[in-house]
Short mmCIF file of C-alpha atoms and ligand atoms in Angstrom, two decimals:
data_model
loop_
_atom_site.label_atom_id
_atom_site.label_comp_id
_atom_site.label_asym_id
_atom_site.label_seq_id
_atom_site.Cartn_x
_atom_site.Cartn_y
_atom_site.Cartn_z
CA MET A 174 85.69 75.46 201.35
CA GLU A 175 87.48 75.39 198.01
CA THR A 176 86.16 77.79 195.42
CA ARG A 177 85.42 77.57 191.72
CA ILE A 178 85.27 80.11 188.93
CA LEU A 179 82.17 80.42 186.79
CA GLY A 180 82.76 82.08 183.44
CA LYS A 181 85.61 84.55 183.41
CA ASP A 182 85.70 85.61 187.04
CA LEU A 183 82.75 84.74 189.23
CA GLU A 184 84.31 83.02 192.23
CA VAL A 185 81.94 80.94 194.34
CA SER A 186 82.19 78.09 196.84
CA ALA A 187 82.43 74.70 195.11
CA VAL A 188 79.04 73.79 196.56
CA GLY A 189 76.35 76.43 196.85
CA LEU A 190 73.03 76.46 198.67
CA GLY A 191 69.75 76.27 196.79
CA CYS A 192 67.37 78.32 198.91
CA MET A 193 64.11 77.54 197.10
CA GLY A 194 62.92 74.84 199.48
CA MET A 195 62.78 77.30 202.36
CA SER A 196 59.83 78.97 200.64
CA HIS A 197 58.56 76.87 197.78
CA ALA A 198 57.89 73.34 196.52
CA TYR A 199 59.02 71.41 199.61
CA GLY A 200 56.22 72.12 202.09
CA ARG A 201 55.50 74.84 204.61
CA PRO A 202 57.63 77.96 204.16
CA PHE A 203 60.33 78.61 206.75
CA ASP A 204 59.98 81.35 209.31
CA LYS A 205 62.82 83.78 209.88
CA LYS A 206 64.34 81.89 212.79
CA GLU A 207 64.50 78.59 210.89
CA ALA A 208 66.05 80.26 207.85
CA GLU A 209 68.50 82.15 210.00
CA LEU A 210 69.84 78.97 211.62
CA LEU A 211 70.39 77.34 208.25
CA LEU A 212 71.84 80.31 206.40
CA GLU A 213 74.17 81.28 209.23
CA LYS A 214 75.47 77.70 209.36
CA ALA A 215 76.07 77.77 205.60
CA VAL A 216 78.07 81.00 205.88
CA GLU A 217 80.01 79.63 208.84
CA MET A 218 80.98 76.57 206.78
CA GLY A 219 82.30 78.69 203.94
CA CYS A 220 79.39 78.53 201.54
CA THR A 221 79.46 81.76 199.54
CA PHE A 222 76.95 81.00 196.79
CA PHE A 223 73.22 81.41 197.47
CA ASP A 224 70.57 80.70 194.88
CA THR A 225 67.11 82.25 194.93
CA ALA A 226 64.52 83.57 192.44
CA GLU A 227 61.86 86.21 192.18
CA VAL A 228 59.17 83.50 192.11
CA TYR A 229 60.22 81.38 195.09
CA GLY A 230 57.33 82.00 197.41
CA THR A 231 53.76 81.13 198.15
CA ALA A 232 50.42 82.38 196.84
CA ASP A 233 50.19 84.65 199.93
CA ASP A 234 53.78 85.86 199.79
CA PRO A 235 55.05 85.36 196.22
CA HIS A 236 58.54 86.77 196.95
CA HIS A 237 59.01 85.11 200.34
CA ASN A 238 62.45 83.64 199.52
CA GLU A 239 64.18 86.77 198.30
CA LYS A 240 62.91 88.71 201.31
CA LEU A 241 64.14 86.05 203.73
CA ILE A 242 67.54 85.72 202.08
CA GLY A 243 67.99 89.48 201.80
CA GLU A 244 67.25 90.13 205.43
CA ILE A 245 69.33 87.31 206.88
CA LEU A 246 72.34 87.53 204.59
CA LYS A 247 72.60 91.33 204.72
CA PRO A 248 75.41 91.34 207.32
CA HIS A 249 77.39 88.95 205.11
CA ARG A 250 76.66 90.65 201.82
CA ASN A 251 80.23 91.67 201.06
CA HIS A 252 81.54 88.13 201.50
CA ILE A 253 78.93 86.14 199.58
CA LYS A 254 77.52 85.86 196.06
CA ILE A 255 73.79 86.08 195.48
CA ALA A 256 72.16 84.69 192.35
CA SER A 257 68.53 85.33 191.52
CA LYS A 258 66.29 84.79 188.51
CA CYS A 259 63.62 86.60 186.54
CA GLY A 260 61.44 85.90 183.54
CA ILE A 261 58.70 83.55 184.74
CA ARG A 262 55.56 83.64 186.78
CA PHE A 263 53.29 80.84 187.94
CA ASP A 264 49.86 80.33 186.45
CA GLU A 265 47.96 80.70 189.71
CA THR A 266 44.65 80.00 187.93
CA ALA A 267 45.69 76.39 187.34
CA GLU A 268 44.64 73.51 189.57
CA GLY A 269 47.15 71.10 191.11
CA VAL A 270 50.32 71.19 193.15
CA ASN A 271 52.94 72.34 190.66
CA LYS A 272 51.46 75.27 188.76
CA PRO A 273 52.53 75.73 185.14
CA LEU A 274 55.10 78.43 184.39
CA ILE A 275 54.53 81.38 182.10
CA PRO A 276 57.83 82.57 180.63
CA ASP A 277 58.34 86.27 180.01
CA GLY A 278 61.71 87.35 178.64
CA ARG A 279 60.66 90.81 177.50
CA PRO A 280 63.23 93.50 178.26
CA GLU A 281 60.64 95.65 180.03
CA THR A 282 59.74 92.74 182.35
CA ILE A 283 63.39 92.06 183.19
CA LYS A 284 64.11 95.72 183.91
CA LYS A 285 61.15 95.88 186.26
CA SER A 286 62.00 92.59 187.95
CA ILE A 287 65.56 93.51 188.83
CA ASP A 288 64.49 96.54 190.83
CA GLY A 289 62.09 94.40 192.88
CA SER A 290 64.75 91.76 193.49
CA LEU A 291 67.39 94.29 194.55
CA LYS A 292 64.96 95.85 196.98
CA ARG A 293 63.90 92.55 198.52
CA LEU A 294 67.48 91.26 198.64
CA GLN A 295 68.56 94.55 200.29
CA THR A 296 71.49 95.05 197.95
CA ASP A 297 72.48 97.37 195.13
CA HIS A 298 73.67 94.59 192.82
CA LEU A 299 73.28 90.89 192.12
CA ASP A 300 76.35 88.79 191.43
CA LEU A 301 74.47 86.61 188.96
CA TYR A 302 71.06 87.10 187.36
CA TYR A 303 69.43 84.38 185.29
CA ILE A 304 66.59 84.31 182.87
CA HIS A 305 64.63 81.52 184.56
CA ARG A 306 63.13 79.96 181.42
CA ILE A 307 63.49 80.75 177.74
CA ASP A 308 60.57 82.69 176.30
CA ASN A 309 60.14 81.46 172.74
CA LYS A 310 58.05 84.52 171.90
CA VAL A 311 60.95 86.90 172.57
CA PRO A 312 64.19 86.61 170.58
CA ILE A 313 66.93 85.72 173.05
CA GLU A 314 68.98 88.61 171.67
CA GLU A 315 66.43 91.03 173.18
CA THR A 316 66.63 89.33 176.57
CA ALA A 317 70.45 89.33 176.39
CA GLY A 318 70.38 93.00 175.42
CA ALA A 319 68.36 93.83 178.53
CA MET A 320 70.86 91.91 180.69
CA LYS A 321 73.69 93.85 179.07
CA GLU A 322 71.99 97.11 180.02
CA LEU A 323 71.61 95.94 183.62
CA MET A 324 75.33 95.16 183.67
CA GLU A 325 76.18 98.60 182.30
CA GLN A 326 74.06 100.12 185.05
CA GLY A 327 75.90 98.04 187.68
CA LYS A 328 72.69 96.34 188.82
CA ILE A 329 74.06 92.91 187.96
CA LEU A 330 77.66 91.73 187.65
CA HIS A 331 77.06 88.56 185.63
CA TRP A 332 74.18 86.91 183.85
CA GLY A 333 73.05 83.42 182.95
CA LEU A 334 70.27 81.29 181.55
CA SER A 335 68.31 78.49 183.16
CA GLU A 336 67.15 75.41 181.25
CA ALA A 337 68.88 76.59 178.07
CA LYS A 338 70.12 74.62 175.10
CA GLU A 339 73.07 75.11 172.76
CA ASP A 340 71.53 77.31 170.07
CA ILE A 341 70.05 79.76 172.58
CA ILE A 342 73.27 79.85 174.61
CA ARG A 343 75.37 80.67 171.55
CA ARG A 344 73.00 83.43 170.41
CA ALA A 345 72.78 84.93 173.88
CA HIS A 346 76.53 84.80 174.41
CA LYS A 347 77.15 86.79 171.23
CA VAL A 348 75.13 89.72 172.56
CA CYS A 349 76.47 89.66 176.11
CA PRO A 350 78.93 87.06 177.43
CA VAL A 351 77.17 84.51 179.61
CA THR A 352 78.75 83.48 182.93
CA ALA A 353 76.68 80.44 183.87
CA ILE A 354 74.00 78.07 182.71
CA GLN A 355 71.76 76.74 185.46
CA ASN A 356 70.19 73.47 184.32
CA ARG A 357 68.83 70.34 185.94
CA TYR A 358 71.65 67.83 186.45
CA SER A 359 71.99 64.73 188.56
CA MET A 360 72.84 61.04 188.29
CA MET A 361 69.22 60.62 187.21
CA TYR A 362 69.17 63.44 184.66
CA ARG A 363 72.31 63.69 182.53
CA ASP A 364 70.96 65.09 179.25
CA TYR A 365 72.87 68.34 179.59
CA GLU A 366 76.25 66.60 179.58
CA ALA A 367 75.91 67.10 175.83
CA LEU A 368 76.38 70.82 176.51
CA PHE A 369 79.74 70.43 178.24
CA PRO A 370 81.89 70.85 175.08
CA VAL A 371 79.99 74.04 174.24
CA LEU A 372 80.47 75.41 177.75
CA THR A 373 84.18 74.60 177.59
CA GLU A 374 84.46 76.36 174.24
CA LEU A 375 82.62 79.48 175.43
CA ASN A 376 84.08 79.46 178.95
CA ILE A 377 80.70 79.32 180.65
CA GLY A 378 80.13 77.69 184.04
CA PHE A 379 77.43 75.14 184.85
CA VAL A 380 75.31 75.43 187.98
CA ALA A 381 73.52 72.12 188.63
CA PHE A 382 70.04 72.47 190.06
CA SER A 383 68.17 69.59 191.74
CA PRO A 384 71.54 67.76 191.91
CA LEU A 385 70.15 65.17 194.33
CA ALA A 386 67.17 64.41 192.08
CA ASN A 387 65.03 66.30 194.58
CA GLY A 388 66.37 64.19 197.42
CA LEU A 389 65.96 60.68 196.01
CA LEU A 390 69.71 60.20 195.48
CA THR A 391 70.33 60.51 199.20
CA ALA A 392 68.75 57.04 199.55
CA ARG A 393 66.84 58.28 202.59
CA TYR A 394 63.35 58.03 201.12
CA ASN A 395 61.33 54.85 200.75
CA ASN A 396 57.72 53.79 200.45
CA ALA A 397 57.00 55.16 203.88
CA ALA A 398 58.00 58.71 202.89
CA GLU A 399 55.03 61.05 203.08
CA PHE A 400 54.82 64.43 201.45
CA SER A 401 51.47 65.48 202.77
CA GLU A 402 51.92 69.22 203.17
CA SER A 403 50.16 71.30 200.57
CA GLY A 404 52.55 72.72 198.02
CA ASP A 405 55.05 69.86 198.35
CA TYR A 406 55.90 68.98 194.76
CA ARG A 407 57.43 65.65 195.77
CA LYS A 408 53.97 64.13 195.94
CA VAL A 409 53.75 64.42 192.13
CA MET A 410 57.36 63.55 191.33
CA PRO A 411 57.71 60.20 189.53
CA GLN A 412 60.82 59.16 191.45
CA PHE A 413 58.90 59.31 194.74
CA SER A 414 55.78 57.49 193.52
CA GLU A 415 55.21 53.98 194.84
CA SER A 416 56.31 52.47 191.53
CA GLY A 417 59.24 54.91 191.24
CA ILE A 418 60.59 53.94 194.66
CA LYS A 419 60.33 50.29 193.67
CA GLU A 420 62.01 50.85 190.29
CA ASN A 421 64.88 52.64 192.04
CA GLU A 422 65.55 50.02 194.69
CA LYS A 423 68.59 48.46 192.96
CA PHE A 424 69.91 51.81 191.85
CA LEU A 425 69.80 53.24 195.36
CA ALA A 426 71.35 50.09 196.83
CA TRP A 427 74.24 50.53 194.37
CA ILE A 428 74.66 54.21 195.34
CA GLU A 429 74.73 53.21 199.00
CA GLU A 430 77.38 50.59 198.30
CA THR A 431 79.47 52.99 196.22
CA ALA A 432 79.27 55.65 198.93
CA LYS A 433 80.14 53.17 201.66
CA ALA A 434 83.25 52.07 199.77
CA LYS A 435 84.44 55.70 199.89
CA ASN A 436 83.32 56.15 203.46
CA VAL A 437 80.88 58.91 202.51
CA THR A 438 77.10 59.22 202.17
CA PRO A 439 74.98 58.74 199.02
CA ALA A 440 74.31 62.50 198.88
CA GLN A 441 78.05 63.16 199.04
CA ILE A 442 78.91 60.65 196.33
CA SER A 443 76.24 62.18 194.08
CA LEU A 444 77.64 65.68 194.50
CA ALA A 445 81.31 64.61 194.39
CA TRP A 446 80.62 62.79 191.11
CA MET A 447 79.52 65.98 189.37
CA LEU A 448 82.24 68.08 191.02
CA ALA A 449 84.80 65.66 189.58
CA LYS A 450 83.43 66.00 186.05
CA LYS A 451 84.51 69.58 185.34
CA PRO A 452 86.16 72.29 187.42
CA TRP A 453 83.40 74.70 186.42
CA ILE A 454 80.44 72.67 187.67
CA VAL A 455 78.87 73.94 190.90
CA PRO A 456 75.95 72.04 192.45
CA ILE A 457 73.42 73.94 194.54
CA PRO A 458 71.66 71.27 196.63
CA GLY A 459 68.74 72.46 198.69
CA THR A 460 67.90 71.37 202.21
CA ARG A 461 65.93 72.60 205.19
CA LYS A 462 67.98 70.65 207.75
CA ILE A 463 71.25 71.74 209.31
CA GLU A 464 72.84 68.27 209.50
CA ARG A 465 72.08 67.71 205.82
CA LEU A 466 73.49 71.11 204.92
CA GLU A 467 76.74 70.11 206.62
CA GLU A 468 76.72 66.77 204.85
CA ASN A 469 76.14 68.36 201.45
CA LEU A 470 78.72 71.12 201.84
CA LEU A 471 81.34 68.59 202.96
CA SER A 472 80.97 66.82 199.61
CA ALA A 473 83.40 69.45 198.30
CA GLU A 474 86.08 67.54 200.17
CA VAL A 475 85.26 64.19 198.60
CA LYS A 476 87.56 63.54 195.67
CA LEU A 477 86.81 60.99 192.96
CA THR A 478 89.37 59.86 190.43
CA GLN A 479 88.63 59.84 186.70
CA LYS A 480 88.49 56.05 186.91
CA GLU A 481 85.86 56.20 189.66
CA VAL A 482 83.82 58.72 187.66
CA ASN A 483 84.01 56.47 184.58
CA GLU A 484 82.87 53.46 186.60
CA ILE A 485 79.91 55.41 187.95
CA ASP A 486 79.03 56.66 184.48
CA SER A 487 79.07 53.22 182.97
CA MET A 488 76.82 51.94 185.76
CA LEU A 489 74.42 54.86 185.24
CA GLU A 490 74.14 53.82 181.59
CA LYS A 491 72.81 50.40 182.42
CA ILE A 492 71.25 50.31 185.88
CA PRO A 493 67.44 50.61 185.79
CA MET A 494 65.96 53.74 187.30
CA SER A 495 62.61 55.49 187.25
CA GLN A 496 61.64 58.68 185.51
CA VAL A 497 62.69 61.79 187.42
CA PHE A 498 60.78 65.05 187.84
CA GLY A 499 61.41 67.20 184.78
CA GLY A 500 60.02 70.50 186.04
CA SER A 501 56.69 72.26 185.85
CA LYS A 502 54.95 72.61 182.51
CA VAL A 503 55.89 75.74 180.60
CA GLU A 504 52.96 77.70 179.13
CA ARG A 505 53.29 80.14 176.27
CA ASN A 506 50.94 82.97 176.93
CA HIS A 507 52.53 85.99 178.52
N1 LIG B 708 66.56 77.02 187.72
C1 LIG B 708 65.52 76.28 188.02
O1 LIG B 708 64.55 76.21 187.27
C2 LIG B 708 65.51 75.51 189.31
C3 LIG B 708 64.58 74.47 189.53
C4 LIG B 708 64.64 73.77 190.72
C5 LIG B 708 65.57 74.10 191.68
N2 LIG B 708 66.45 75.13 191.45
C6 LIG B 708 67.46 75.50 192.45
O2 LIG B 708 68.21 74.34 192.80
C7 LIG B 708 68.17 74.16 194.20
C8 LIG B 708 68.24 72.68 194.54
O3 LIG B 708 67.22 71.96 193.89
P1 LIG B 708 66.09 71.16 194.64
O4 LIG B 708 65.95 71.67 196.03
O5 LIG B 708 64.90 71.15 193.77
O6 LIG B 708 66.61 69.65 194.62
P2 LIG B 708 67.80 68.86 195.34
O7 LIG B 708 68.81 69.79 195.84
O8 LIG B 708 68.17 67.80 194.38
O9 LIG B 708 67.03 68.13 196.52
C9 LIG B 708 66.43 68.82 197.59
C10 LIG B 708 65.69 67.78 198.41
O10 LIG B 708 66.61 66.82 198.91
C11 LIG B 708 66.52 66.69 200.31
N3 LIG B 708 67.90 66.61 200.78
C12 LIG B 708 68.92 67.48 200.53
N4 LIG B 708 70.06 67.05 201.10
C13 LIG B 708 69.76 65.89 201.71
C14 LIG B 708 70.52 64.96 202.44
N5 LIG B 708 71.83 65.14 202.65
N6 LIG B 708 69.89 63.85 202.93
C15 LIG B 708 68.57 63.65 202.71
N7 LIG B 708 67.80 64.49 202.01
C16 LIG B 708 68.38 65.59 201.52
C17 LIG B 708 65.82 67.95 200.79
O11 LIG B 708 65.03 67.64 201.90
P3 LIG B 708 65.26 68.37 203.32
O12 LIG B 708 65.00 69.81 203.07
O13 LIG B 708 64.24 67.73 204.18
O14 LIG B 708 66.66 68.07 203.69
C18 LIG B 708 64.95 68.33 199.59
O15 LIG B 708 63.74 67.64 199.68
C19 LIG B 708 66.89 74.85 194.64
O16 LIG B 708 66.92 75.20 195.99
C20 LIG B 708 66.85 76.05 193.73
O17 LIG B 708 67.67 77.08 194.27
C21 LIG B 708 66.43 75.82 190.29
#
């Protein structure tokens, strides 16, 4: 697969794999065999960019994802890039499916977290380490300072911020150059396009999370879709509600048509669209199914012209669509 450079020199496959769904937010966690089949296929297809986080797990096994990834990808460690995240925990006392997040960007928390992540991921360094959410109680300069120390110690090679805006990015970058921003980005959530000039100016890459709008953009979900397993966030996502599915009917029909005209699938057109926007955008779609993994990774081969991207953009401006999941509520009480 073709590769892309994030920041100055982090080379990753043009499409990465979001590993969260194997442990968190999309139903029953994977067992080792299931994860092995998927991850080995990803490696075989040339995917070299794997995204996880300290908090991707379950109430019983809060670090399930890092442990799984670490064990299975160990034999490939020298040929792949692993990104993980620190700086949040879930409020397990809360009711409901998607527990609120408690941000914690204190240097002492970050320094403790990295050692846990390295151990679980069975490696002596991470290629990319993000602060998962911005903690408004801690000046970002302190968080950036802690990341700089981890780099000096060789525990991380690059760092980034997730769900960050311009002011925070600029302040953080002054303390320690940032390699990538990981924010929500899809045809249904384009707010962060406003950041693109800033990222160009600072030479920072953009890793797009939930690039398929949690699956909706694949046009494979309709009113009959059931998300009954406990811990499946899709049951509370507005785009999958009965009214959301209805509101998106025309939109999805248009994506299907657009994909068909290119002889690709809706998932592939969604990913190819963002790949065509900037050479430093890398989507990390998540899936638990091998055939969908293949489909998503092959989107790196789908090329859209500037004219096609413009046509899609102008349609996205006017075609009606529902609200899309905007993430779990962030609490402020670490
Ligand atoms: N930084 C953050 O705060 C943050 C937040 C959320 C996610 N992330 C990262 O971003 C990654 C991706 O985000 P995401 O998983 O939330 O959303 P996503 O990639 O937009 O969508 C994942 C969903 O789409 C379905 N799907 C994927 N490919 C498909 C295909 N070709 N056809 C039909 N359905 C398909 C998957 O179902 P199946 O599994 O059944 O295929 C899954 O339900 C995560 O794994 C995680 O690493 C980061």
